[in-house]
Amino acid sequence: VALRVLRRDPLGLGVLESSRNWEPAPFKWQASALAQCCLFLDAEMQYSSKDIQSLRELLRGGPLASVVAPRKLANPDAIRDFWLASYAVRRRPQPALWMEQPVARLFVGDDEHLRAKHEATLREAYARLLEAGLMPEAAFRLLDQDHDGVVHAGDLRASRALGLGLPEELLLHL
């Protein structure tokens, strides 16, 4: 048995005290998920993009919800209403403009969320290309290996050979 404490940097659960033979579970994602949910219950407003994405999945029913019970996903409006109720009972003062804080990204519908995710991916790709010294038009010509006017997944894989500096995760998003 262990007495755990919420840690903010890095986000997780620290051990305050434990029994003699206690060992931590091998599933660190569970501790991280629990810490994110605790911050949500506390009406926290500041989250990283990665934390927003995983918290969105957790609050919408968990990683397997779309497979197990696709019609029972939590509605973004219901999630917002729950958060606002937690926010209303906080004792410490909070900024009034929560709609401009990262937490507001949890309360958007699927279409808007997907659009924002695509825009963020394109912004990052654009910034990476500029860092590599390429304008988007020149990068497109380099990537379009078969010169058909369309960049396909195979063309993106070739970007590593061209030295564009696009990380694998970004290529998967593109």
Tab-separated table of C-alpha atoms in Angstrom:
chain	number	residue	atom	x	y	z
A	1	VAL	CA	0.000	0.000	0.000
A	2	ALA	CA	1.243	3.494	-0.788
A	3	LEU	CA	0.116	7.009	0.002
A	4	ARG	CA	0.405	8.965	-3.245
A	5	VAL	CA	0.537	12.688	-3.854
A	6	LEU	CA	-0.326	14.624	-7.017
A	7	ARG	CA	2.802	15.972	-8.685
A	8	ARG	CA	2.652	18.742	-11.276
A	9	ASP	CA	6.141	18.802	-12.786
A	10	PRO	CA	6.353	16.240	-14.219
A	11	LEU	CA	2.671	15.448	-14.031
A	12	GLY	CA	2.069	12.214	-12.181
A	13	LEU	CA	1.689	10.624	-8.774
A	14	GLY	CA	4.582	10.717	-6.329
A	15	VAL	CA	4.944	8.346	-3.393
A	16	LEU	CA	4.647	10.070	-0.039
A	17	GLU	CA	4.887	6.897	2.020
A	18	SER	CA	4.634	3.186	1.266
A	19	SER	CA	4.529	-0.154	3.025
A	20	ARG	CA	7.652	-2.290	3.139
A	21	ASN	CA	7.016	-4.560	0.124
A	22	TRP	CA	5.155	-2.090	-2.057
A	23	GLU	CA	6.277	-1.854	-5.692
A	24	PRO	CA	4.970	0.570	-8.293
A	25	ALA	CA	2.739	-0.829	-11.030
A	26	PRO	CA	4.404	-1.163	-14.436
A	27	PHE	CA	1.671	0.890	-16.128
A	28	LYS	CA	2.849	4.499	-15.796
A	29	TRP	CA	0.129	5.753	-18.169
A	30	GLN	CA	-2.478	4.930	-15.530
A	31	ALA	CA	-0.809	7.197	-12.968
A	32	SER	CA	-0.530	9.946	-15.579
A	33	ALA	CA	-4.183	9.524	-16.574
A	34	LEU	CA	-5.276	9.654	-12.940
A	35	ALA	CA	-3.207	12.816	-12.362
A	36	GLN	CA	-4.786	14.489	-15.415
A	37	CYS	CA	-8.270	13.577	-14.215
A	38	CYS	CA	-7.498	14.950	-10.728
A	39	LEU	CA	-6.399	18.260	-12.240
A	40	PHE	CA	-9.583	18.317	-14.319
A	41	LEU	CA	-11.675	17.752	-11.192
A	42	ASP	CA	-9.805	20.651	-9.604
A	43	ALA	CA	-10.842	22.856	-12.570
A	44	GLU	CA	-7.273	23.304	-13.803
A	45	MET	CA	-6.963	25.501	-16.906
A	46	GLN	CA	-3.384	25.020	-18.071
A	47	TYR	CA	-2.554	21.848	-20.003
A	48	SER	CA	0.004	20.945	-22.648
A	49	SER	CA	-1.269	19.861	-26.075
A	50	LYS	CA	-0.317	16.267	-25.280
A	51	ASP	CA	-2.206	16.404	-21.979
A	52	ILE	CA	-5.268	17.899	-23.684
A	53	GLN	CA	-5.281	15.065	-26.235
A	54	SER	CA	-5.035	12.276	-23.663
A	55	LEU	CA	-7.482	13.954	-21.266
A	56	ARG	CA	-9.930	14.367	-24.146
A	57	GLU	CA	-9.743	10.628	-24.818
A	58	LEU	CA	-10.173	9.798	-21.121
A	59	LEU	CA	-13.140	12.118	-20.636
A	60	ARG	CA	-14.809	10.946	-23.818
A	61	GLY	CA	-14.883	7.382	-22.488
A	62	GLY	CA	-11.305	6.127	-22.437
A	63	PRO	CA	-9.004	4.657	-25.079
A	64	LEU	CA	-11.343	1.775	-26.006
A	65	ALA	CA	-14.681	3.585	-25.747
A	66	SER	CA	-15.141	4.007	-29.493
A	67	VAL	CA	-14.741	0.247	-29.928
A	68	VAL	CA	-16.680	-0.981	-26.891
A	69	ALA	CA	-19.539	1.533	-26.700
A	70	PRO	CA	-19.372	4.072	-29.528
A	71	ARG	CA	-22.749	5.664	-28.706
A	72	LYS	CA	-21.914	6.287	-25.049
A	73	LEU	CA	-19.150	8.841	-25.475
A	74	ALA	CA	-19.410	11.886	-23.239
A	75	ASN	CA	-20.764	14.957	-24.963
A	76	PRO	CA	-18.333	17.956	-25.036
A	77	ASP	CA	-21.105	20.149	-23.608
A	78	ALA	CA	-21.589	17.768	-20.672
A	79	ILE	CA	-17.831	17.752	-20.043
A	80	ARG	CA	-17.818	21.572	-20.093
A	81	ASP	CA	-20.806	21.781	-17.721
A	82	PHE	CA	-19.095	19.402	-15.278
A	83	TRP	CA	-15.875	21.435	-15.430
A	84	LEU	CA	-17.777	24.692	-14.917
A	85	ALA	CA	-19.469	23.235	-11.831
A	86	SER	CA	-16.034	22.331	-10.426
A	87	TYR	CA	-14.743	25.775	-11.375
A	88	ALA	CA	-17.658	27.484	-9.606
A	89	VAL	CA	-16.857	25.936	-6.224
A	90	ARG	CA	-13.123	26.671	-6.195
A	91	ARG	CA	-12.030	28.768	-3.263
A	92	ARG	CA	-9.005	30.380	-4.836
A	93	PRO	CA	-9.558	33.169	-7.393
A	94	GLN	CA	-9.391	32.224	-11.050
A	95	PRO	CA	-9.155	34.235	-14.247
A	96	ALA	CA	-12.612	34.950	-15.621
A	97	LEU	CA	-11.709	34.201	-19.238
A	98	TRP	CA	-11.424	30.404	-19.092
A	99	MET	CA	-12.576	30.232	-22.759
A	100	GLU	CA	-9.140	31.534	-23.801
A	101	GLN	CA	-7.243	28.945	-21.741
A	102	PRO	CA	-6.016	25.534	-23.011
A	103	VAL	CA	-8.798	23.726	-21.104
A	104	ALA	CA	-11.372	25.186	-23.540
A	105	ARG	CA	-10.033	22.825	-26.238
A	106	LEU	CA	-11.638	19.950	-24.313
A	107	PHE	CA	-15.100	21.371	-24.917
A	108	VAL	CA	-15.161	21.453	-28.728
A	109	GLY	CA	-16.907	18.956	-30.971
A	110	ASP	CA	-15.113	16.315	-33.005
A	111	ASP	CA	-15.154	18.292	-36.275
A	112	GLU	CA	-13.637	21.405	-34.735
A	113	HIS	CA	-11.099	19.309	-32.830
A	114	LEU	CA	-10.008	17.551	-36.021
A	115	ARG	CA	-9.744	20.871	-37.882
A	116	ALA	CA	-7.591	22.369	-35.121
A	117	LYS	CA	-5.380	19.280	-35.117
A	118	HIS	CA	-4.860	19.538	-38.897
A	119	GLU	CA	-4.032	23.240	-38.623
A	120	ALA	CA	-1.489	22.583	-35.875
A	121	THR	CA	0.143	19.865	-37.987
A	122	LEU	CA	0.406	22.161	-41.002
A	123	ARG	CA	1.833	24.996	-38.873
A	124	GLU	CA	4.491	22.674	-37.469
A	125	ALA	CA	5.366	21.329	-40.930
A	126	TYR	CA	5.629	24.884	-42.266
A	127	ALA	CA	7.915	25.917	-39.385
A	128	ARG	CA	10.130	22.836	-39.876
A	129	LEU	CA	10.463	23.542	-43.590
A	130	LEU	CA	11.432	27.146	-42.910
A	131	GLU	CA	14.022	25.927	-40.368
A	132	ALA	CA	15.445	23.681	-43.102
A	133	GLY	CA	15.707	26.735	-45.358
A	134	LEU	CA	12.929	25.727	-47.754
A	135	MET	CA	9.869	27.620	-48.821
A	136	PRO	CA	6.761	25.391	-49.003
A	137	GLU	CA	6.664	25.537	-52.817
A	138	ALA	CA	10.255	24.273	-53.100
A	139	ALA	CA	9.586	21.535	-50.532
A	140	PHE	CA	6.477	20.460	-52.454
A	141	ARG	CA	8.508	20.131	-55.666
A	142	LEU	CA	11.116	18.065	-53.800
A	143	LEU	CA	8.517	15.828	-52.172
A	144	ASP	CA	6.358	15.246	-55.253
A	145	GLN	CA	8.553	12.418	-56.523
A	146	ASP	CA	6.279	11.381	-59.416
A	147	HIS	CA	5.434	15.006	-60.382
A	148	ASP	CA	1.671	14.395	-60.404
A	149	GLY	CA	0.882	17.506	-58.361
A	150	VAL	CA	-0.028	15.504	-55.231
A	151	VAL	CA	2.178	14.537	-52.285
A	152	HIS	CA	1.397	10.935	-51.317
A	153	ALA	CA	2.397	8.997	-48.186
A	154	GLY	CA	5.312	7.427	-50.083
A	155	ASP	CA	6.535	10.881	-51.056
A	156	LEU	CA	6.518	11.909	-47.385
A	157	ARG	CA	8.623	8.877	-46.478
A	158	ALA	CA	11.211	10.111	-48.974
A	159	SER	CA	11.532	13.360	-47.025
A	160	ARG	CA	14.019	11.678	-44.676
A	161	ALA	CA	16.325	10.991	-47.598
A	162	LEU	CA	16.001	14.603	-48.719
A	163	GLY	CA	17.086	15.834	-45.277
A	164	LEU	CA	14.048	18.029	-44.612
A	165	GLY	CA	14.223	17.344	-40.871
A	166	LEU	CA	10.560	16.377	-40.498
A	167	PRO	CA	10.179	14.050	-37.480
A	168	GLU	CA	8.432	10.707	-37.935
A	169	GLU	CA	5.477	11.722	-35.749
A	170	LEU	CA	4.850	14.807	-37.893
A	171	LEU	CA	5.030	12.712	-41.069
A	172	LEU	CA	2.414	10.351	-39.635
A	173	HIS	CA	0.108	13.302	-38.932
A	174	LEU	CA	0.626	14.679	-42.430
